PDB file of C-alpha atoms in Angstrom:
ATOM      1  CA  MET C   1     129.821  86.125 149.147  1.00 36.00           C
ATOM      2  CA  THR C   2     127.183  88.210 147.651  1.00 36.00           C
ATOM      3  CA  ARG C   3     123.949  88.018 149.327  1.00 38.00           C
ATOM      4  CA  HIS C   4     121.123  88.441 146.979  1.00 39.00           C
ATOM      5  CA  PRO C   5     117.579  90.002 148.309  1.00 39.00           C
ATOM      6  CA  ARG C   6     114.962  87.687 148.723  1.00 42.00           C
ATOM      7  CA  HIS C   7     112.253  88.192 146.429  1.00 43.00           C
ATOM      8  CA  PRO C   8     108.828  88.849 147.985  1.00 44.00           C
ATOM      9  CA  LEU C   9     106.920  85.567 146.840  1.00 48.00           C
ATOM     10  CA  ALA C  10     110.184  82.917 147.149  1.00 45.00           C
ATOM     11  CA  GLY C  11     108.119  81.393 150.227  1.00 49.00           C
ATOM     12  CA  LEU C  12     105.516  80.990 148.209  1.00 51.00           C
ATOM     13  CA  LEU C  13     106.865  79.823 145.712  1.00 47.00           C
ATOM     14  CA  LEU C  14     108.517  77.470 147.902  1.00 45.00           C
ATOM     15  CA  ALA C  15     105.510  76.207 149.725  1.00 50.00           C
ATOM     16  CA  SER C  16     104.095  75.631 146.746  1.00 50.00           C
ATOM     17  CA  LEU C  17     107.035  73.076 145.965  1.00 45.00           C
ATOM     18  CA  ILE C  18     106.740  71.470 148.994  1.00 46.00           C
ATOM     19  CA  ILE C  19     102.391  70.930 148.573  1.00 45.00           C
ATOM     20  CA  ALA C  20     102.667  70.146 144.846  1.00 47.00           C
ATOM     21  CA  GLY C  21     105.799  67.181 145.970  1.00 45.00           C
ATOM     22  CA  CYS C  22     102.675  65.883 148.734  1.00 43.00           C
ATOM     23  CA  ALA C  23     100.910  62.533 148.722  1.00 46.00           C
ATOM     24  CA  ASP C  24      97.314  62.628 148.255  1.00 65.00           C
ATOM     25  CA  GLN C  25      97.153  63.318 152.279  1.00 80.00           C
ATOM     26  CA  PRO C  26     100.006  65.309 153.221  1.00 88.00           C
ATOM     27  CA  THR C  27     102.003  65.035 156.421  1.00 92.00           C
ATOM     28  CA  ARG C  28     102.137  66.324 159.215  1.00 90.00           C
ATOM     29  CA  VAL C  29     106.020  67.235 158.696  1.00 94.00           C
ATOM     30  CA  GLN C  30     104.962  67.953 154.766  1.00 95.00           C
ATOM     31  CA  THR C  31     102.576  70.494 156.509  1.00 96.00           C
ATOM     32  CA  ALA C  32     104.875  71.709 159.022  1.00 97.00           C
ATOM     33  CA  ALA C  33     107.874  72.344 156.225  1.00 97.00           C
ATOM     34  CA  ALA C  34     104.670  74.185 153.918  1.00 97.00           C
ATOM     35  CA  LEU C  35     103.753  76.561 157.017  1.00 98.00           C
ATOM     36  CA  ASP C  36     107.514  77.396 157.719  1.00 97.00           C
ATOM     37  CA  ALA C  37     107.815  78.855 153.804  1.00 97.00           C
ATOM     38  CA  VAL C  38     104.347  80.570 154.490  1.00 97.00           C
ATOM     39  CA  ILE C  39     104.995  81.766 157.942  1.00 98.00           C
ATOM     40  CA  GLY C  40     108.446  82.982 156.970  1.00 96.00           C
ATOM     41  CA  ASP C  41     107.787  84.501 153.368  1.00 95.00           C
ATOM     42  CA  ALA C  42     109.118  88.348 153.172  1.00 92.00           C
ATOM     43  CA  ALA C  43     105.591  89.060 151.271  1.00 90.00           C
ATOM     44  CA  ARG C  44     104.286  89.063 154.782  1.00 93.00           C
ATOM     45  CA  PRO C  45     103.593  92.258 156.604  1.00 93.00           C
ATOM     46  CA  GLU C  46     106.387  92.480 159.222  1.00 94.00           C
ATOM     47  CA  GLY C  47     104.229  94.086 161.793  1.00 94.00           C
ATOM     48  CA  ASP C  48     102.292  90.832 161.235  1.00 95.00           C
ATOM     49  CA  ARG C  49     105.412  89.104 161.732  1.00 96.00           C
ATOM     50  CA  ALA C  50     106.334  90.677 165.289  1.00 95.00           C
ATOM     51  CA  ARG C  51     103.120  89.321 166.597  1.00 97.00           C
ATOM     52  CA  ASP C  52     104.113  85.272 165.564  1.00 97.00           C
ATOM     53  CA  ALA C  53     105.699  85.490 168.999  1.00 96.00           C
ATOM     54  CA  TRP C  54     102.583  85.816 170.520  1.00 97.00           C
ATOM     55  CA  ARG C  55     100.006  83.974 168.077  1.00 98.00           C
ATOM     56  CA  HIS C  56     102.052  80.709 167.257  1.00 98.00           C
ATOM     57  CA  PRO C  57     101.210  80.567 163.820  1.00 98.00           C
ATOM     58  CA  HIS C  58     102.840  77.601 163.293  1.00 98.00           C
ATOM     59  CA  GLN C  59     102.284  75.688 166.276  1.00 98.00           C
ATOM     60  CA  THR C  60      98.811  76.657 166.167  1.00 98.00           C
ATOM     61  CA  LEU C  61      97.664  75.307 163.066  1.00 98.00           C
ATOM     62  CA  LEU C  62      99.622  72.710 163.694  1.00 98.00           C
ATOM     63  CA  PHE C  63      97.965  71.645 166.992  1.00 98.00           C
ATOM     64  CA  PHE C  64      94.713  71.863 164.630  1.00 98.00           C
ATOM     65  CA  GLY C  65      95.148  69.129 162.843  1.00 98.00           C
ATOM     66  CA  LEU C  66      95.511  71.558 159.489  1.00 98.00           C
ATOM     67  CA  ARG C  67      96.888  69.837 156.889  1.00 97.00           C
ATOM     68  CA  THR C  68      97.560  71.949 153.117  1.00 97.00           C
ATOM     69  CA  ASP C  69      94.362  69.538 151.533  1.00 97.00           C
ATOM     70  CA  LEU C  70      91.967  71.079 153.717  1.00 98.00           C
ATOM     71  CA  ALA C  71      88.518  72.107 153.400  1.00 98.00           C
ATOM     72  CA  VAL C  72      88.737  75.465 156.155  1.00 98.00           C
ATOM     73  CA  ALA C  73      86.538  78.284 157.222  1.00 98.00           C
ATOM     74  CA  GLU C  74      88.167  81.444 158.953  1.00 98.00           C
ATOM     75  CA  ILE C  75      85.760  83.415 161.031  1.00 98.00           C
ATOM     76  CA  ALA C  76      85.635  86.612 161.019  1.00 98.00           C
ATOM     77  CA  PRO C  77      89.303  87.367 160.156  1.00 97.00           C
ATOM     78  CA  GLY C  78      89.319  91.146 160.555  1.00 94.00           C
ATOM     79  CA  GLY C  79      90.596  94.017 158.347  1.00 94.00           C
ATOM     80  CA  ASN C  80      94.140  92.805 158.942  1.00 95.00           C
ATOM     81  CA  GLY C  81      93.144  89.265 157.541  1.00 97.00           C
ATOM     82  CA  TRP C  82      96.525  88.186 160.319  1.00 98.00           C
ATOM     83  CA  TYR C  83      95.661  83.983 159.629  1.00 98.00           C
ATOM     84  CA  THR C  84      94.271  85.047 155.907  1.00 98.00           C
ATOM     85  CA  GLN C  85      97.695  85.719 154.989  1.00 97.00           C
ATOM     86  CA  ILE C  86      99.085  82.403 156.059  1.00 98.00           C
ATOM     87  CA  LEU C  87      95.986  80.348 155.591  1.00 98.00           C
ATOM     88  CA  ALA C  88      95.812  81.374 151.753  1.00 98.00           C
ATOM     89  CA  PRO C  89      99.126  80.463 150.420  1.00 97.00           C
ATOM     90  CA  LEU C  90      98.667  77.349 152.546  1.00 98.00           C
ATOM     91  CA  LEU C  91      95.467  75.571 151.381  1.00 98.00           C
ATOM     92  CA  ARG C  92      95.738  77.743 147.642  1.00 97.00           C
ATOM     93  CA  GLU C  93      96.864  74.518 145.258  1.00 96.00           C
ATOM     94  CA  HIS C  94      94.796  71.738 147.154  1.00 96.00           C
ATOM     95  CA  GLY C  95      92.383  72.638 149.642  1.00 98.00           C
ATOM     96  CA  ARG C  96      89.832  75.185 150.169  1.00 98.00           C
ATOM     97  CA  LEU C  97      89.875  78.393 152.943  1.00 98.00           C
ATOM     98  CA  ILE C  98      86.362  80.517 153.146  1.00 98.00           C
ATOM     99  CA  ALA C  99      86.599  83.774 154.598  1.00 98.00           C
ATOM    100  CA  ALA C 100      83.664  84.007 156.579  1.00 98.00           C
ATOM    101  CA  VAL C 101      83.511  88.277 157.224  1.00 98.00           C
ATOM    102  CA  ASP C 102      81.166  90.474 158.853  1.00 96.00           C
ATOM    103  CA  PRO C 103      78.515  91.953 157.430  1.00 95.00           C
ATOM    104  CA  VAL C 104      79.256  95.909 156.757  1.00 94.00           C
ATOM    105  CA  THR C 105      77.052  98.298 159.258  1.00 91.00           C
ATOM    106  CA  PRO C 106      76.581 100.710 156.756  1.00 90.00           C
ATOM    107  CA  GLY C 107      77.334 104.447 158.479  1.00 91.00           C
ATOM    108  CA  ASN C 108      79.349 102.380 160.863  1.00 93.00           C
ATOM    109  CA  ALA C 109      83.044 103.596 160.433  1.00 94.00           C
ATOM    110  CA  TYR C 110      85.118 100.820 161.520  1.00 93.00           C
ATOM    111  CA  SER C 111      83.023  98.516 160.014  1.00 93.00           C
ATOM    112  CA  GLU C 112      82.970 100.062 156.768  1.00 95.00           C
ATOM    113  CA  ARG C 113      86.938 100.990 157.772  1.00 95.00           C
ATOM    114  CA  GLU C 114      87.683  96.399 158.279  1.00 96.00           C
ATOM    115  CA  SER C 115      85.997  95.517 155.250  1.00 96.00           C
ATOM    116  CA  ARG C 116      87.911  97.955 152.669  1.00 96.00           C
ATOM    117  CA  SER C 117      91.357  96.613 154.282  1.00 96.00           C
ATOM    118  CA  PHE C 118      90.625  93.085 154.015  1.00 97.00           C
ATOM    119  CA  ARG C 119      89.078  93.664 150.218  1.00 96.00           C
ATOM    120  CA  SER C 120      92.299  95.809 149.891  1.00 96.00           C
ATOM    121  CA  LEU C 121      94.511  93.001 151.340  1.00 96.00           C
ATOM    122  CA  LEU C 122      92.793  90.261 148.699  1.00 97.00           C
ATOM    123  CA  ASP C 123      93.328  92.511 145.502  1.00 96.00           C
ATOM    124  CA  SER C 124      96.555  93.230 146.662  1.00 95.00           C
ATOM    125  CA  SER C 125      98.075  89.476 145.484  1.00 95.00           C
ATOM    126  CA  PRO C 126      96.140  87.618 143.412  1.00 94.00           C
ATOM    127  CA  ALA C 127      99.282  85.214 143.503  1.00 93.00           C
ATOM    128  CA  ARG C 128      98.392  84.364 147.216  1.00 95.00           C
ATOM    129  CA  PHE C 129      94.508  85.301 147.500  1.00 97.00           C
ATOM    130  CA  ASP C 130      92.913  84.650 144.366  1.00 97.00           C
ATOM    131  CA  ARG C 131      90.717  81.718 145.269  1.00 98.00           C
ATOM    132  CA  VAL C 132      90.144  83.202 148.969  1.00 98.00           C
ATOM    133  CA  GLU C 133      85.822  82.585 148.562  1.00 98.00           C
ATOM    134  CA  VAL C 134      84.592  85.761 150.401  1.00 98.00           C
ATOM    135  CA  VAL C 135      80.817  84.930 151.989  1.00 98.00           C
ATOM    136  CA  GLU C 136      79.253  87.203 154.900  1.00 98.00           C
ATOM    137  CA  PHE C 137      78.769  84.902 157.963  1.00 98.00           C
ATOM    138  CA  VAL C 138      75.982  86.395 159.769  1.00 97.00           C
ATOM    139  CA  PRO C 139      75.093  83.783 163.389  1.00 98.00           C
ATOM    140  CA  GLY C 140      72.079  81.847 162.347  1.00 97.00           C
ATOM    141  CA  GLY C 141      71.736  83.252 158.961  1.00 97.00           C
ATOM    142  CA  ALA C 142      72.470  82.195 155.713  1.00 97.00           C
ATOM    143  CA  PRO C 143      75.194  79.421 155.478  1.00 97.00           C
ATOM    144  CA  ILE C 144      79.356  79.983 155.215  1.00 98.00           C
ATOM    145  CA  ALA C 145      79.093  76.318 153.596  1.00 98.00           C
ATOM    146  CA  ALA C 146      76.897  73.134 152.471  1.00 98.00           C
ATOM    147  CA  ALA C 147      76.128  71.278 155.321  1.00 98.00           C
ATOM    148  CA  GLY C 148      78.693  68.513 156.314  1.00 98.00           C
ATOM    149  CA  SER C 149      81.484  70.396 153.902  1.00 98.00           C
ATOM    150  CA  LEU C 150      83.894  71.208 155.661  1.00 98.00           C
ATOM    151  CA  ASP C 151      87.266  69.813 157.287  1.00 98.00           C
ATOM    152  CA  VAL C 152      88.309  72.871 159.954  1.00 98.00           C
ATOM    153  CA  VAL C 153      86.357  75.816 160.857  1.00 99.00           C
ATOM    154  CA  LEU C 154      89.047  78.162 162.815  1.00 99.00           C
ATOM    155  CA  THR C 155      87.881  81.505 164.863  1.00 98.00           C
ATOM    156  CA  PHE C 156      90.405  83.638 166.818  1.00 98.00           C
ATOM    157  CA  ARG C 157      89.329  85.163 170.209  1.00 98.00           C
ATOM    158  CA  ASN C 158      85.822  85.909 168.285  1.00 98.00           C
ATOM    159  CA  LEU C 159      83.760  84.198 171.028  1.00 98.00           C
ATOM    160  CA  HIS C 160      83.807  87.280 173.501  1.00 98.00           C
ATOM    161  CA  ASN C 161      82.487  88.883 170.571  1.00 97.00           C
ATOM    162  CA  TRP C 162      79.282  86.333 169.767  1.00 98.00           C
ATOM    163  CA  MET C 163      79.073  86.566 173.887  1.00 98.00           C
ATOM    164  CA  ALA C 164      78.157  90.094 173.840  1.00 98.00           C
ATOM    165  CA  ARG C 165      75.726  90.128 170.845  1.00 97.00           C
ATOM    166  CA  GLY C 166      74.016  86.972 172.557  1.00 98.00           C
ATOM    167  CA  THR C 167      74.746  84.852 169.378  1.00 98.00           C
ATOM    168  CA  ALA C 168      76.967  82.375 170.190  1.00 98.00           C
ATOM    169  CA  GLN C 169      74.932  79.940 170.208  1.00 98.00           C
ATOM    170  CA  ALA C 170      73.361  80.227 166.926  1.00 98.00           C
ATOM    171  CA  ALA C 171      77.511  80.664 165.688  1.00 98.00           C
ATOM    172  CA  LEU C 172      78.138  77.424 166.848  1.00 98.00           C
ATOM    173  CA  ALA C 173      75.123  75.707 165.410  1.00 98.00           C
ATOM    174  CA  ASP C 174      76.022  77.150 162.349  1.00 98.00           C
ATOM    175  CA  PHE C 175      79.617  75.611 161.990  1.00 98.00           C
ATOM    176  CA  TYR C 176      78.398  71.896 163.571  1.00 98.00           C
ATOM    177  CA  ARG C 177      76.266  72.199 160.778  1.00 98.00           C
ATOM    178  CA  VAL C 178      79.114  72.819 157.783  1.00 98.00           C
ATOM    179  CA  LEU C 179      81.601  70.150 159.554  1.00 98.00           C
ATOM    180  CA  LYS C 180      81.942  67.148 158.482  1.00 98.00           C
ATOM    181  CA  PRO C 181      81.638  64.424 160.607  1.00 98.00           C
ATOM    182  CA  GLY C 182      85.084  64.233 162.504  1.00 98.00           C
ATOM    183  CA  GLY C 183      85.627  68.104 161.650  1.00 98.00           C
ATOM    184  CA  VAL C 184      87.402  69.752 163.845  1.00 98.00           C
ATOM    185  CA  LEU C 185      86.843  73.386 165.164  1.00 99.00           C
ATOM    186  CA  GLY C 186      89.724  75.704 166.693  1.00 99.00           C
ATOM    187  CA  VAL C 187      89.100  77.963 169.190  1.00 99.00           C
ATOM    188  CA  VAL C 188      91.368  80.594 170.547  1.00 98.00           C
ATOM    189  CA  ASP C 189      90.057  83.106 172.940  1.00 98.00           C
ATOM    190  CA  HIS C 190      91.208  85.608 175.516  1.00 98.00           C
ATOM    191  CA  ARG C 191      91.246  83.503 178.703  1.00 98.00           C
ATOM    192  CA  GLY C 192      89.566  84.752 182.024  1.00 98.00           C
ATOM    193  CA  ASN C 193      90.102  84.247 185.707  1.00 98.00           C
ATOM    194  CA  PRO C 194      88.357  81.172 186.643  1.00 97.00           C
ATOM    195  CA  ALA C 195      87.848  82.865 190.250  1.00 97.00           C
ATOM    196  CA  ILE C 196      85.472  85.290 188.636  1.00 96.00           C
ATOM    197  CA  PRO C 197      82.139  84.340 187.590  1.00 97.00           C
ATOM    198  CA  GLN C 198      82.281  84.420 183.734  1.00 98.00           C
ATOM    199  CA  ASP C 199      80.306  87.390 182.758  1.00 98.00           C
ATOM    200  CA  PRO C 200      77.576  86.198 180.108  1.00 98.00           C
ATOM    201  CA  LYS C 201      78.275  89.402 177.915  1.00 98.00           C
ATOM    202  CA  ALA C 202      82.234  88.808 178.239  1.00 98.00           C
ATOM    203  CA  ALA C 203      82.347  92.784 178.682  1.00 98.00           C
ATOM    204  CA  SER C 204      86.103  92.430 179.400  1.00 98.00           C
ATOM    205  CA  GLY C 205      86.843  90.713 176.094  1.00 98.00           C
ATOM    206  CA  TYR C 206      88.053  87.484 178.872  1.00 98.00           C
ATOM    207  CA  VAL C 207      85.872  83.809 178.559  1.00 98.00           C
ATOM    208  CA  ASN C 208      86.709  82.048 181.328  1.00 98.00           C
ATOM    209  CA  GLN C 209      87.926  78.506 179.901  1.00 98.00           C
ATOM    210  CA  ASN C 210      85.511  76.256 181.825  1.00 98.00           C
ATOM    211  CA  ASP C 211      82.651  77.976 180.569  1.00 98.00           C
ATOM    212  CA  ALA C 212      84.028  78.517 177.085  1.00 98.00           C
ATOM    213  CA  VAL C 213      84.538  74.652 177.072  1.00 98.00           C
ATOM    214  CA  ARG C 214      80.434  73.940 178.047  1.00 98.00           C
ATOM    215  CA  LEU C 215      79.745  76.404 175.672  1.00 98.00           C
ATOM    216  CA  ILE C 216      80.967  74.774 172.600  1.00 98.00           C
ATOM    217  CA  GLU C 217      79.875  71.362 174.073  1.00 98.00           C
ATOM    218  CA  ALA C 218      76.446  72.505 174.578  1.00 98.00           C
ATOM    219  CA  ALA C 219      76.163  72.799 170.926  1.00 98.00           C
ATOM    220  CA  GLY C 220      77.237  69.410 170.046  1.00 98.00           C
ATOM    221  CA  PHE C 221      81.262  69.071 169.841  1.00 98.00           C
ATOM    222  CA  ARG C 222      83.245  67.196 171.983  1.00 98.00           C
ATOM    223  CA  LEU C 223      86.802  69.006 173.332  1.00 98.00           C
ATOM    224  CA  VAL C 224      90.018  66.289 172.458  1.00 98.00           C
ATOM    225  CA  GLY C 225      92.550  69.360 172.788  1.00 98.00           C
ATOM    226  CA  VAL C 226      93.823  71.853 174.910  1.00 98.00           C
ATOM    227  CA  SER C 227      97.067  73.490 174.469  1.00 98.00           C
ATOM    228  CA  GLU C 228      98.817  76.155 175.747  1.00 98.00           C
ATOM    229  CA  ILE C 229     100.632  77.268 173.499  1.00 98.00           C
ATOM    230  CA  ASN C 230      99.099  81.154 173.622  1.00 98.00           C
ATOM    231  CA  ALA C 231      99.808  80.996 177.146  1.00 98.00           C
ATOM    232  CA  ASN C 232     100.985  84.394 178.167  1.00 98.00           C
ATOM    233  CA  PRO C 233     101.255  84.036 182.741  1.00 98.00           C
ATOM    234  CA  ARG C 234     102.366  87.413 182.631  1.00 98.00           C
ATOM    235  CA  ASP C 235      98.326  88.971 182.017  1.00 98.00           C
ATOM    236  CA  THR C 236      97.157  89.424 184.761  1.00 97.00           C
ATOM    237  CA  ARG C 237      93.401  90.019 183.676  1.00 97.00           C
ATOM    238  CA  ASP C 238      92.474  92.531 185.451  1.00 97.00           C
ATOM    239  CA  HIS C 239      92.743  96.113 183.220  1.00 97.00           C
ATOM    240  CA  GLY C 240      91.415  99.463 183.466  1.00 97.00           C
ATOM    241  CA  LYS C 241      89.658  98.909 179.368  1.00 98.00           C
ATOM    242  CA  GLY C 242      89.483  95.076 179.752  1.00 98.00           C
ATOM    243  CA  VAL C 243      91.696  93.073 177.044  1.00 98.00           C
ATOM    244  CA  TRP C 244      92.448  95.765 174.883  1.00 98.00           C
ATOM    245  CA  SER C 245      94.645  97.780 177.482  1.00 98.00           C
ATOM    246  CA  LEU C 246      97.325  95.352 176.216  1.00 98.00           C
ATOM    247  CA  PRO C 247      99.347  95.601 172.862  1.00 98.00           C
ATOM    248  CA  PRO C 248      98.559  95.771 170.277  1.00 96.00           C
ATOM    249  CA  THR C 249      95.428  98.143 170.736  1.00 97.00           C
ATOM    250  CA  TYR C 250      96.829 100.105 173.956  1.00 98.00           C
ATOM    251  CA  ALA C 251      93.013 101.636 174.538  1.00 98.00           C
ATOM    252  CA  GLU C 252      94.450 103.386 177.412  1.00 98.00           C
ATOM    253  CA  GLY C 253      96.956 105.011 175.706  1.00 98.00           C
ATOM    254  CA  ASP C 254     100.181 106.074 177.155  1.00 97.00           C
ATOM    255  CA  LYS C 255      98.062 105.837 180.632  1.00 97.00           C
ATOM    256  CA  ASP C 256     100.938 102.655 182.440  1.00 97.00           C
ATOM    257  CA  ARG C 257     101.591 101.939 178.783  1.00 98.00           C
ATOM    258  CA  ALA C 258     104.873 100.661 180.113  1.00 98.00           C
ATOM    259  CA  ARG C 259     103.446  97.941 182.153  1.00 97.00           C
ATOM    260  CA  TYR C 260     100.948  97.105 179.106  1.00 98.00           C
ATOM    261  CA  ALA C 261     103.756  96.080 177.354  1.00 98.00           C
ATOM    262  CA  ALA C 262     106.160  94.492 179.253  1.00 98.00           C
ATOM    263  CA  ILE C 263     102.744  92.210 180.042  1.00 98.00           C
ATOM    264  CA  GLY C 264     102.197  91.697 176.292  1.00 98.00           C
ATOM    265  CA  GLU C 265      99.204  90.343 174.150  1.00 98.00           C
ATOM    266  CA  SER C 266      96.427  88.498 176.137  1.00 98.00           C
ATOM    267  CA  ASP C 267      96.615  85.369 178.020  1.00 98.00           C
ATOM    268  CA  ARG C 268      94.850  82.736 175.817  1.00 98.00           C
ATOM    269  CA  PHE C 269      93.127  78.880 175.562  1.00 98.00           C
ATOM    270  CA  THR C 270      93.534  77.257 172.483  1.00 99.00           C
ATOM    271  CA  LEU C 271      91.389  74.633 172.281  1.00 99.00           C
ATOM    272  CA  LYS C 272      90.388  72.269 170.342  1.00 99.00           C
ATOM    273  CA  PHE C 273      86.733  70.155 169.037  1.00 99.00           C
ATOM    274  CA  VAL C 274      85.235  67.836 167.062  1.00 98.00           C
ATOM    275  CA  LYS C 275      81.712  67.064 165.554  1.00 98.00           C
ATOM    276  CA  PRO C 276      81.002  63.726 166.640  1.00 98.00           C
ATOM    277  CA  ARG C 277      81.080  60.943 163.705  1.00 95.00           C
ATOM    278  CA  ASN C 278      77.106  59.354 165.198  1.00 84.00           C
TER     279      ASN C 278
END
């Protein structure tokens, strides 16, 4: 039997058909099918798809209650736009995606490179990314959306950065402001060792789960779900250069590389919060 190569946009087209056939409020089954199509699309880079085993996008986004018709903000997507490449085509027809990016720091090579990379990603495929709304996000600065206008705010491995900069409370207040009553804040970050007191600056990149919950609930949110989707019990959380010793960063270079590769990516908590309705 002759097998024809898959068109790079085949998954996107399939997802569009699935989404088009959804009712006014897509069901979990319909959203799951659309997610499968987008995640399995050959247009996603091979390196990104290889990380699905660690980042579990299908299960994670369903856990956060994502639907194809929601208004969503992804905070600090990074130059690679790993989750943007899933969220943008998923939400393109009936939803809304705001990419709330870090502002460029002039003269900072890393900051400039990340910005160029993300802009190049968006320009690479208008059929997937043309409706992504890009705004700058500075905690406590200009709002990323109108107050009470978003259904979901997603942040993947950013909380430790805000803790390091002393801006976590301001960031969480911003998210609370833009979410609708009943809106969801989905948080994933590297999970620290609960036997060790939390470093307020999270210098290792790890955040104790209980401390994260207290911090976020202090901003007015209510914890409604905890998932072990992104857990990794092999992560001992005591590495020479913190979480960045692990893949994909390998901050220690060749030192203990085989051991870090065997551990895999970090142990992560996955927490779902809501903005109370009253």
